PDB file of C-alpha atoms in Angstrom:
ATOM      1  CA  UNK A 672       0.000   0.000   0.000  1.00  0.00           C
ATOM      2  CA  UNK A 673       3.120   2.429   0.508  1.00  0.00           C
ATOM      3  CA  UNK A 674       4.261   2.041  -2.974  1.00  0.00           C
ATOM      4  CA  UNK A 675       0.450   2.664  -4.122  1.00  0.00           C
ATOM      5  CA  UNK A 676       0.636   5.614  -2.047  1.00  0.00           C
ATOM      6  CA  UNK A 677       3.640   7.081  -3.311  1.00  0.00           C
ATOM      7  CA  UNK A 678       2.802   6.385  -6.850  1.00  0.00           C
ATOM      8  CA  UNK A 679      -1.032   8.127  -6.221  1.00  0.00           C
ATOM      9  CA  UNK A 680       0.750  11.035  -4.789  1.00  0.00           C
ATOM     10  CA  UNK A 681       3.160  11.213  -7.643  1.00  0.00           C
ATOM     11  CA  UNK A 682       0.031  11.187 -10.207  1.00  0.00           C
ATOM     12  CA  UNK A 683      -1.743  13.962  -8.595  1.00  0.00           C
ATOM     13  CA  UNK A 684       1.303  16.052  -8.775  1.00  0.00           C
ATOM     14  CA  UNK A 685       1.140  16.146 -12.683  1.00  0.00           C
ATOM     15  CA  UNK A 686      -2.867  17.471 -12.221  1.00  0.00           C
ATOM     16  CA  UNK A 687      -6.306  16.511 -12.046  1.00  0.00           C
ATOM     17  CA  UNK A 688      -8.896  15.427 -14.972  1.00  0.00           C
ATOM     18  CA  UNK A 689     -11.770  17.897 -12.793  1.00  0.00           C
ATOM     19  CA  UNK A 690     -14.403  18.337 -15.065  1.00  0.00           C
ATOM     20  CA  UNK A 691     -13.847  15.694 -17.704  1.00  0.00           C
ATOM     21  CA  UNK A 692     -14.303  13.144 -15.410  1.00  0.00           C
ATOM     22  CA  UNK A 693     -17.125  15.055 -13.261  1.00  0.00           C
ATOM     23  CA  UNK A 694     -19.081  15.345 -16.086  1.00  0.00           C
ATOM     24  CA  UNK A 695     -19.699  11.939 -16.619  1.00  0.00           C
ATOM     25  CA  UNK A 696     -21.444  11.402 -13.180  1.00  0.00           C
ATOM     26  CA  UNK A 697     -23.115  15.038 -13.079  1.00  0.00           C
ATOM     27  CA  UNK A 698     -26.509  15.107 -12.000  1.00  0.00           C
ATOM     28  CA  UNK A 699     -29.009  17.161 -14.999  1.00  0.00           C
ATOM     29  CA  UNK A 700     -27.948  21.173 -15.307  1.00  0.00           C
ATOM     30  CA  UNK A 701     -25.217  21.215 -12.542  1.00  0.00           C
ATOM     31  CA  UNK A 702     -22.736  22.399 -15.939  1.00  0.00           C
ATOM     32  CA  UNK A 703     -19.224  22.866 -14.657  1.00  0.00           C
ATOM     33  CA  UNK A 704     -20.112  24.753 -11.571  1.00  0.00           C
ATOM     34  CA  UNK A 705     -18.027  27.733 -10.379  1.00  0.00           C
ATOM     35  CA  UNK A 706     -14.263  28.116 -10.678  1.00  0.00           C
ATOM     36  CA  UNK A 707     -13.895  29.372  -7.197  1.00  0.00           C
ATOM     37  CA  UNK A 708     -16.119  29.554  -3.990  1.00  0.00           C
ATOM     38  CA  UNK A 709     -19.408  31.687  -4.844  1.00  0.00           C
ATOM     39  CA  UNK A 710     -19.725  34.391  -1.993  1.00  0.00           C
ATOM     40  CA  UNK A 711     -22.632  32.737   0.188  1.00  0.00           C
ATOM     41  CA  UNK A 712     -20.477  29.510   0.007  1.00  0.00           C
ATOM     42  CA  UNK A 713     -20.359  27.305   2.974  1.00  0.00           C
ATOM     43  CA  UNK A 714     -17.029  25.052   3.000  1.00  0.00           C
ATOM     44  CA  UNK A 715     -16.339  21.550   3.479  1.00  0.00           C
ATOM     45  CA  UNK A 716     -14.050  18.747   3.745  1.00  0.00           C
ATOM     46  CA  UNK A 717     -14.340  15.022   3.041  1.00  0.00           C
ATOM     47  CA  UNK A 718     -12.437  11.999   3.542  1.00  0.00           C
ATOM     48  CA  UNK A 719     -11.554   9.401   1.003  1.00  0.00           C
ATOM     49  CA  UNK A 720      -9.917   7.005   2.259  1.00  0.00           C
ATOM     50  CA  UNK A 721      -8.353   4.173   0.252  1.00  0.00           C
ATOM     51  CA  UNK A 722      -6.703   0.437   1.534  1.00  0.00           C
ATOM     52  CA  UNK A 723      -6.654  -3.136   1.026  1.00  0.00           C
ATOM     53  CA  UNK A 724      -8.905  -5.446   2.077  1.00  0.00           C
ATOM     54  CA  UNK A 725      -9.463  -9.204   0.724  1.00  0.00           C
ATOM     55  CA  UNK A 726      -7.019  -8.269  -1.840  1.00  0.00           C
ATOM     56  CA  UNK A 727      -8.742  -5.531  -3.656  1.00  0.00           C
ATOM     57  CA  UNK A 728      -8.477  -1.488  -3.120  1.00  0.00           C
ATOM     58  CA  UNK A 729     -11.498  -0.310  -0.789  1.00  0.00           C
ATOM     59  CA  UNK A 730     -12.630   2.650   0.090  1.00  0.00           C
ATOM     60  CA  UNK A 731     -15.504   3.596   3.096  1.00  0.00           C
ATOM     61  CA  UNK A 732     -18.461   5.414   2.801  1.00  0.00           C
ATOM     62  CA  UNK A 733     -21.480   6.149   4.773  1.00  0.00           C
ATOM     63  CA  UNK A 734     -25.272   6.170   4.010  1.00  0.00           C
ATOM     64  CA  UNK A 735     -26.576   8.549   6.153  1.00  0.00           C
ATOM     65  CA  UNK A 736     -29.922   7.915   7.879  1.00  0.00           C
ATOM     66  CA  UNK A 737     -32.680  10.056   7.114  1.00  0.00           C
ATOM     67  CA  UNK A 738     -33.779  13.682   8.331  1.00  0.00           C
ATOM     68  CA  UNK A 739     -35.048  16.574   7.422  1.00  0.00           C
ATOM     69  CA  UNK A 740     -32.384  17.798   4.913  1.00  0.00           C
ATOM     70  CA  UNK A 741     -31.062  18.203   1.133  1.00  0.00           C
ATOM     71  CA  UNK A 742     -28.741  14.983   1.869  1.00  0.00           C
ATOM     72  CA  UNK A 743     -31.296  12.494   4.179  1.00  0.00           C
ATOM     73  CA  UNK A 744     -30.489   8.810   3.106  1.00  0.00           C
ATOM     74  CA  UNK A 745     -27.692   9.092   0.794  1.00  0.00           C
ATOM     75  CA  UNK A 746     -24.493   7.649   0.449  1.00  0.00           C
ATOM     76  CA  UNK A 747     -21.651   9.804   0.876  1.00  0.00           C
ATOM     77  CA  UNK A 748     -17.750  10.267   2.264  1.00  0.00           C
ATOM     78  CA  UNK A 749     -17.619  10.784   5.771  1.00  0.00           C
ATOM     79  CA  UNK A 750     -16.978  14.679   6.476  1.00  0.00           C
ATOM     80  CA  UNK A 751     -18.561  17.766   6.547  1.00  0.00           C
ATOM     81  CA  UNK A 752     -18.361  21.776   7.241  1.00  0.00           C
ATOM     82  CA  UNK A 753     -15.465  23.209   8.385  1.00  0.00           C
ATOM     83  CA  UNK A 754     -15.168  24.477  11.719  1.00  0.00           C
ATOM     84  CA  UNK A 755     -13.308  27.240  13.368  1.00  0.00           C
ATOM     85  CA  UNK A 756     -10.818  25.095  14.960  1.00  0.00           C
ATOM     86  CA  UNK A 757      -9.638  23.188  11.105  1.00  0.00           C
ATOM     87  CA  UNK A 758      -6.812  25.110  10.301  1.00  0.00           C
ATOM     88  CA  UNK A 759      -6.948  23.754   6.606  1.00  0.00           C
ATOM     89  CA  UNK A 760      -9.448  21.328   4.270  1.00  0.00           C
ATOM     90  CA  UNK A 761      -7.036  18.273   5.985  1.00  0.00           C
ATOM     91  CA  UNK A 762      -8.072  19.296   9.236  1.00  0.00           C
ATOM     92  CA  UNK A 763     -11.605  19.022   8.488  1.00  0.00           C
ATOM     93  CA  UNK A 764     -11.615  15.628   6.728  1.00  0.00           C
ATOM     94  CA  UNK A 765      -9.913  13.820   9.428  1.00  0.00           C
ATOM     95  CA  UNK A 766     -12.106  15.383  12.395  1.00  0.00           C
ATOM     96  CA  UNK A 767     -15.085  14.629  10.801  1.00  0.00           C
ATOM     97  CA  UNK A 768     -13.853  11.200   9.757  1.00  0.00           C
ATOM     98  CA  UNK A 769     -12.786  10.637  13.171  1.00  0.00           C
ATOM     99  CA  UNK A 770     -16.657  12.062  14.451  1.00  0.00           C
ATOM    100  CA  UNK A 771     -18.484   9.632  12.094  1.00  0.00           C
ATOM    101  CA  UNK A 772     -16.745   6.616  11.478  1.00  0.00           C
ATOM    102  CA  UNK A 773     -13.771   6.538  14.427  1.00  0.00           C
ATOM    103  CA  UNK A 774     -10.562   7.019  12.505  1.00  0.00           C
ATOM    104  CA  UNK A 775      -7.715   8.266  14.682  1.00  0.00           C
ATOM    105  CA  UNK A 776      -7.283  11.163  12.685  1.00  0.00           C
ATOM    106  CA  UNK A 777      -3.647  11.056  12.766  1.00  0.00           C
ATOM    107  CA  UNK A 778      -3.709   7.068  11.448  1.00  0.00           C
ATOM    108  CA  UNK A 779      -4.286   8.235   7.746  1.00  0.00           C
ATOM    109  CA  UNK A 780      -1.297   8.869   5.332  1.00  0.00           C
ATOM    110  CA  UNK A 781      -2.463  11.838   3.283  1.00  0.00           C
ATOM    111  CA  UNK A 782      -1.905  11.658  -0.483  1.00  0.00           C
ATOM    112  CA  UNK A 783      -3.348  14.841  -1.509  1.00  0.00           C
ATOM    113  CA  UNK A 784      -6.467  16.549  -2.626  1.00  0.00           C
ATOM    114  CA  UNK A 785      -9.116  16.089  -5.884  1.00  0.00           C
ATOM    115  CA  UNK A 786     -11.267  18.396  -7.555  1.00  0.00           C
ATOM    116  CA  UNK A 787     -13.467  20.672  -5.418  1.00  0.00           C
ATOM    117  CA  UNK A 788     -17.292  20.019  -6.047  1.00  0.00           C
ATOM    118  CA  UNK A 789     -19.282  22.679  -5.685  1.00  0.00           C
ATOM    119  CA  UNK A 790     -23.046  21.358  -4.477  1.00  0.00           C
ATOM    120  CA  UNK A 791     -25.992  23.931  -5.524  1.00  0.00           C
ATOM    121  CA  UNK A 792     -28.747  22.864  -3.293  1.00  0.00           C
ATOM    122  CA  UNK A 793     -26.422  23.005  -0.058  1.00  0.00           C
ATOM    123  CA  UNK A 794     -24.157  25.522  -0.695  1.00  0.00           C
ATOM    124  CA  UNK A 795     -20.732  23.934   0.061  1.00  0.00           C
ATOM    125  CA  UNK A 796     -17.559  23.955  -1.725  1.00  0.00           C
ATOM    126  CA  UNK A 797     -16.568  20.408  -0.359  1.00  0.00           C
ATOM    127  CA  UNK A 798     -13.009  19.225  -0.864  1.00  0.00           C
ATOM    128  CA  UNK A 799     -12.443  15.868  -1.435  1.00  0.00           C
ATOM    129  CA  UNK A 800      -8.559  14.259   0.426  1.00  0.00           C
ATOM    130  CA  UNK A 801      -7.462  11.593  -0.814  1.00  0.00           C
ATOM    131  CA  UNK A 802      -5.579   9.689   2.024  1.00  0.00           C
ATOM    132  CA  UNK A 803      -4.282   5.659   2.478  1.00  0.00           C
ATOM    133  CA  UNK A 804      -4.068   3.243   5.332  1.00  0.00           C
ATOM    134  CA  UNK A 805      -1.753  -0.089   5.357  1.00  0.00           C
ATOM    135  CA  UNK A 806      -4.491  -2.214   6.134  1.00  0.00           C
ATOM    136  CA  UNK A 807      -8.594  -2.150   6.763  1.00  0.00           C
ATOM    137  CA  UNK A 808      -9.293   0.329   9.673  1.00  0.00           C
ATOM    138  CA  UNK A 809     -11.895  -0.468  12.240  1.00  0.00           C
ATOM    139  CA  UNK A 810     -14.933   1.637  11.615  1.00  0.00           C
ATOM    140  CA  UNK A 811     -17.078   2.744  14.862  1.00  0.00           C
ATOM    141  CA  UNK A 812     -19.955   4.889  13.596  1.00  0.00           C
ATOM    142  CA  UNK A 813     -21.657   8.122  15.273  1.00  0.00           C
ATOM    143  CA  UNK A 814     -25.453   6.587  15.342  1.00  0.00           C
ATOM    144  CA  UNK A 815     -26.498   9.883  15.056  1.00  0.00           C
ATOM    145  CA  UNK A 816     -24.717  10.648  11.640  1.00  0.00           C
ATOM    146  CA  UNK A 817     -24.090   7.249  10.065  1.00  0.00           C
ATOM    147  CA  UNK A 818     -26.643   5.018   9.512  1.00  0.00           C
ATOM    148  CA  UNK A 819     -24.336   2.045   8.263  1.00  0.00           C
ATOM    149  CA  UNK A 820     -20.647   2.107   6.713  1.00  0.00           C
ATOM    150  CA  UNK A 821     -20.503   0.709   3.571  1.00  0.00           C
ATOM    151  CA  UNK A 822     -17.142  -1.120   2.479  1.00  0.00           C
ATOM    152  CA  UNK A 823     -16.978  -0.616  -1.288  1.00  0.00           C
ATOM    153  CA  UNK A 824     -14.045  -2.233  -3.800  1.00  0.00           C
ATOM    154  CA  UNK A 825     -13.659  -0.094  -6.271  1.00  0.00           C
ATOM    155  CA  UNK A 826     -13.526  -2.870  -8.682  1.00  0.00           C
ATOM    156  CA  UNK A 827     -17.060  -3.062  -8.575  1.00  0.00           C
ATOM    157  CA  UNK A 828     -17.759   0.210 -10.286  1.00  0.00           C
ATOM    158  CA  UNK A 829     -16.193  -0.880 -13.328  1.00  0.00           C
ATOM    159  CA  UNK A 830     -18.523  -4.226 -13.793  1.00  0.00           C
ATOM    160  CA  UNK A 831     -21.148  -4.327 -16.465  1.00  0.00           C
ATOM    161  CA  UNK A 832     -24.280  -2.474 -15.361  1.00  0.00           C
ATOM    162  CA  UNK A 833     -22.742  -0.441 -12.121  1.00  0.00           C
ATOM    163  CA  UNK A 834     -22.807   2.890 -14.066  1.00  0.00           C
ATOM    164  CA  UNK A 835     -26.899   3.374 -15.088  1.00  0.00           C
ATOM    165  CA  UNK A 836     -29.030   6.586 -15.778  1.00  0.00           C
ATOM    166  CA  UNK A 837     -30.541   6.279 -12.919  1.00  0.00           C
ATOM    167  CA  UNK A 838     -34.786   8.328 -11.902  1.00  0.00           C
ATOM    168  CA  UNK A 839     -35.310  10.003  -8.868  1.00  0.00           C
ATOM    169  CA  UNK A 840     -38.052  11.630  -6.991  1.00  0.00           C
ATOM    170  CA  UNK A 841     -37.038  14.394  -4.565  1.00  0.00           C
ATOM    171  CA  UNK A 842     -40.294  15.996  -2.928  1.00  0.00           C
ATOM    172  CA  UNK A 843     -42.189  16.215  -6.158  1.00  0.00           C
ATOM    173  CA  UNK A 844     -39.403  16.946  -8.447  1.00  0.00           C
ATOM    174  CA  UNK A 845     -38.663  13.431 -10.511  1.00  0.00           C
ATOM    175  CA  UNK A 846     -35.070  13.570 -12.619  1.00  0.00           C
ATOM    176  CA  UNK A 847     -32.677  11.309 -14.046  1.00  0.00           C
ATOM    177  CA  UNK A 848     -29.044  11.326 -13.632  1.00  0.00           C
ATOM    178  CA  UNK A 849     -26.155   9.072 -13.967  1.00  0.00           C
ATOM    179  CA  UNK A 850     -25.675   7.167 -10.826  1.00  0.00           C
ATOM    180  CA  UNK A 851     -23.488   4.136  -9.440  1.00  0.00           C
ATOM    181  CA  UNK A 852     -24.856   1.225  -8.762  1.00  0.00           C
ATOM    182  CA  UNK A 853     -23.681  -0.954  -6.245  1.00  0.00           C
ATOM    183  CA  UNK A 854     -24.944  -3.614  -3.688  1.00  0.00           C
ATOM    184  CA  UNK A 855     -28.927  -2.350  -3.854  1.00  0.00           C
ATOM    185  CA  UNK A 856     -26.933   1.532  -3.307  1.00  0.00           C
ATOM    186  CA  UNK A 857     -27.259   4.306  -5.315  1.00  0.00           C
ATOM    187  CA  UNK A 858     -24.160   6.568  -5.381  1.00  0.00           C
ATOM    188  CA  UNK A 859     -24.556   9.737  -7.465  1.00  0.00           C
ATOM    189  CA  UNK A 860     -24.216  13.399  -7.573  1.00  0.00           C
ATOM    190  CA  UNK A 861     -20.841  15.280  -5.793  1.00  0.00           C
ATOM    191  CA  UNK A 862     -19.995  11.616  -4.240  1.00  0.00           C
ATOM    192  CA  UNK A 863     -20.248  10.263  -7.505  1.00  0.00           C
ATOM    193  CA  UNK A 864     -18.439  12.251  -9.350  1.00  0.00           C
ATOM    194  CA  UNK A 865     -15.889  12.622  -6.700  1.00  0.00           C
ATOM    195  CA  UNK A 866     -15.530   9.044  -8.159  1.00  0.00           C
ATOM    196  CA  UNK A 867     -15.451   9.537 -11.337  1.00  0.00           C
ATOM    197  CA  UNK A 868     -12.652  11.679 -10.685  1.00  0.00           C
ATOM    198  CA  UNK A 869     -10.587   9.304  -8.462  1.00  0.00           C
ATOM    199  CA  UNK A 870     -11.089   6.157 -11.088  1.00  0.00           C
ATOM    200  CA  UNK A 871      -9.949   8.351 -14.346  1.00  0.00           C
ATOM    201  CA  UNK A 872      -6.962   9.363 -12.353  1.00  0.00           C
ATOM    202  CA  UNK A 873      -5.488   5.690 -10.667  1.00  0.00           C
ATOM    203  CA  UNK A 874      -6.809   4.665 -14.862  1.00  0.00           C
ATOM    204  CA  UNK A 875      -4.434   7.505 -15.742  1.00  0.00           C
ATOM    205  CA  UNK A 876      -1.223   5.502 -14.230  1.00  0.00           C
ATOM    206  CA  UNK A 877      -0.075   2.341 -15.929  1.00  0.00           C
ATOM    207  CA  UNK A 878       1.439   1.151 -12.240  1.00  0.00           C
ATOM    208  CA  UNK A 879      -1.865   1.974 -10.534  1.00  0.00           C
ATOM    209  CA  UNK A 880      -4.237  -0.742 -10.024  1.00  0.00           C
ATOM    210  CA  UNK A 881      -8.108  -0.193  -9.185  1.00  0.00           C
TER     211      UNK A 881
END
């Protein structure tokens, strides 16, 4: 997992596909979004964190439970807003991490940082960091914010049939968007194409292995 590391961080350093591979799992009319933080933006931090288990490259989410909210029920990274105390977009993705799924936040290797999404309906500017552990972390979720932690190989979003147009009904809006697919979970919008973006760039690297 070190030499995965390494090589990741050596990758980012030569730039980030952003938008071309955002696009591809961008819910209807989001367009490019911004090139920097709009001024009623609210910021954020997630954490994606990538290691081995049963000899494939993992990654955990959460699906959160539901509530009264933009974001009720859907699968995410752990993280959230940044608070007075984060001294940087780091800061905030381990904290929160740490909150909602129990990662020490100074057990994570930290590789670097992906595209910022910007997310309309909400208002944040969330930044995605991309950070590594040697082997599968125990997860101890917040009940409050995590209503399961999903273990996801990142294999399986390159199978036939994990990447569908996908219909949803918000209130009594109905829409279709591009969405992954994955054991009875829906994964779509800034999560999603967070993704996107992290698959097109280990794809980008001959050495790097999904």
């Amino acid at each position: 997992m070190d030499r995965f590391a390494h090589r990741l961080e050596e990758r980012l350093k030569k730039g980030l596909p952003g938008w071309s591979a955002h696009r591809k799992l961008a819910p209807p009319n989001r367009g490019s979004g911004p090139d920097s933080p709009p001024a009623d933006t609210r910021f954020a931090s997630v954490l994606i964190l990538l290691y081995p288990h049963r000899r494939q490259l993992h990654t955990g989410l959460i699906l959160r439970p539901q509530y009264p909210g933009v974001h009720s029920g859907q699968v995410a990274f752990p993280g959230g807003k940044r608070e007075a105390e984060d001294i940087d977009d780091i800061a905030t993705a381990l904290r929160e991490a740490e909150e909602e799924v129990g990662i020490p936040r100074d057990l994570p290797r930290i590789v670097g940082s992906l595209s910022p999404v910007y997310i309309p309906p909400s208002r944040y500017w969330v930044s995605p960091v991309l950070a590594t552990l040697s082997e599968r972390p125990v997860f101890v979720p917040d009940n409050h914010e995590v209503e399961r932690v999903l273990e996801m190989p990142l294999s399986a979003l390159k199978l036939e049939n994990s990447l569908l147009e996908t219909e949803f009904l918000e209130g009594e809006k109905r829409f279709s968007s591009p969405a992954y697919h994955w054991n009875n979970h829906r994964i779509w919008g800034a999560t999603a194409m967070m993704i996107s973006e992290l698959i097109e760039l280990i794809e980008l690297d001959s050495d790097l292995e999904l």
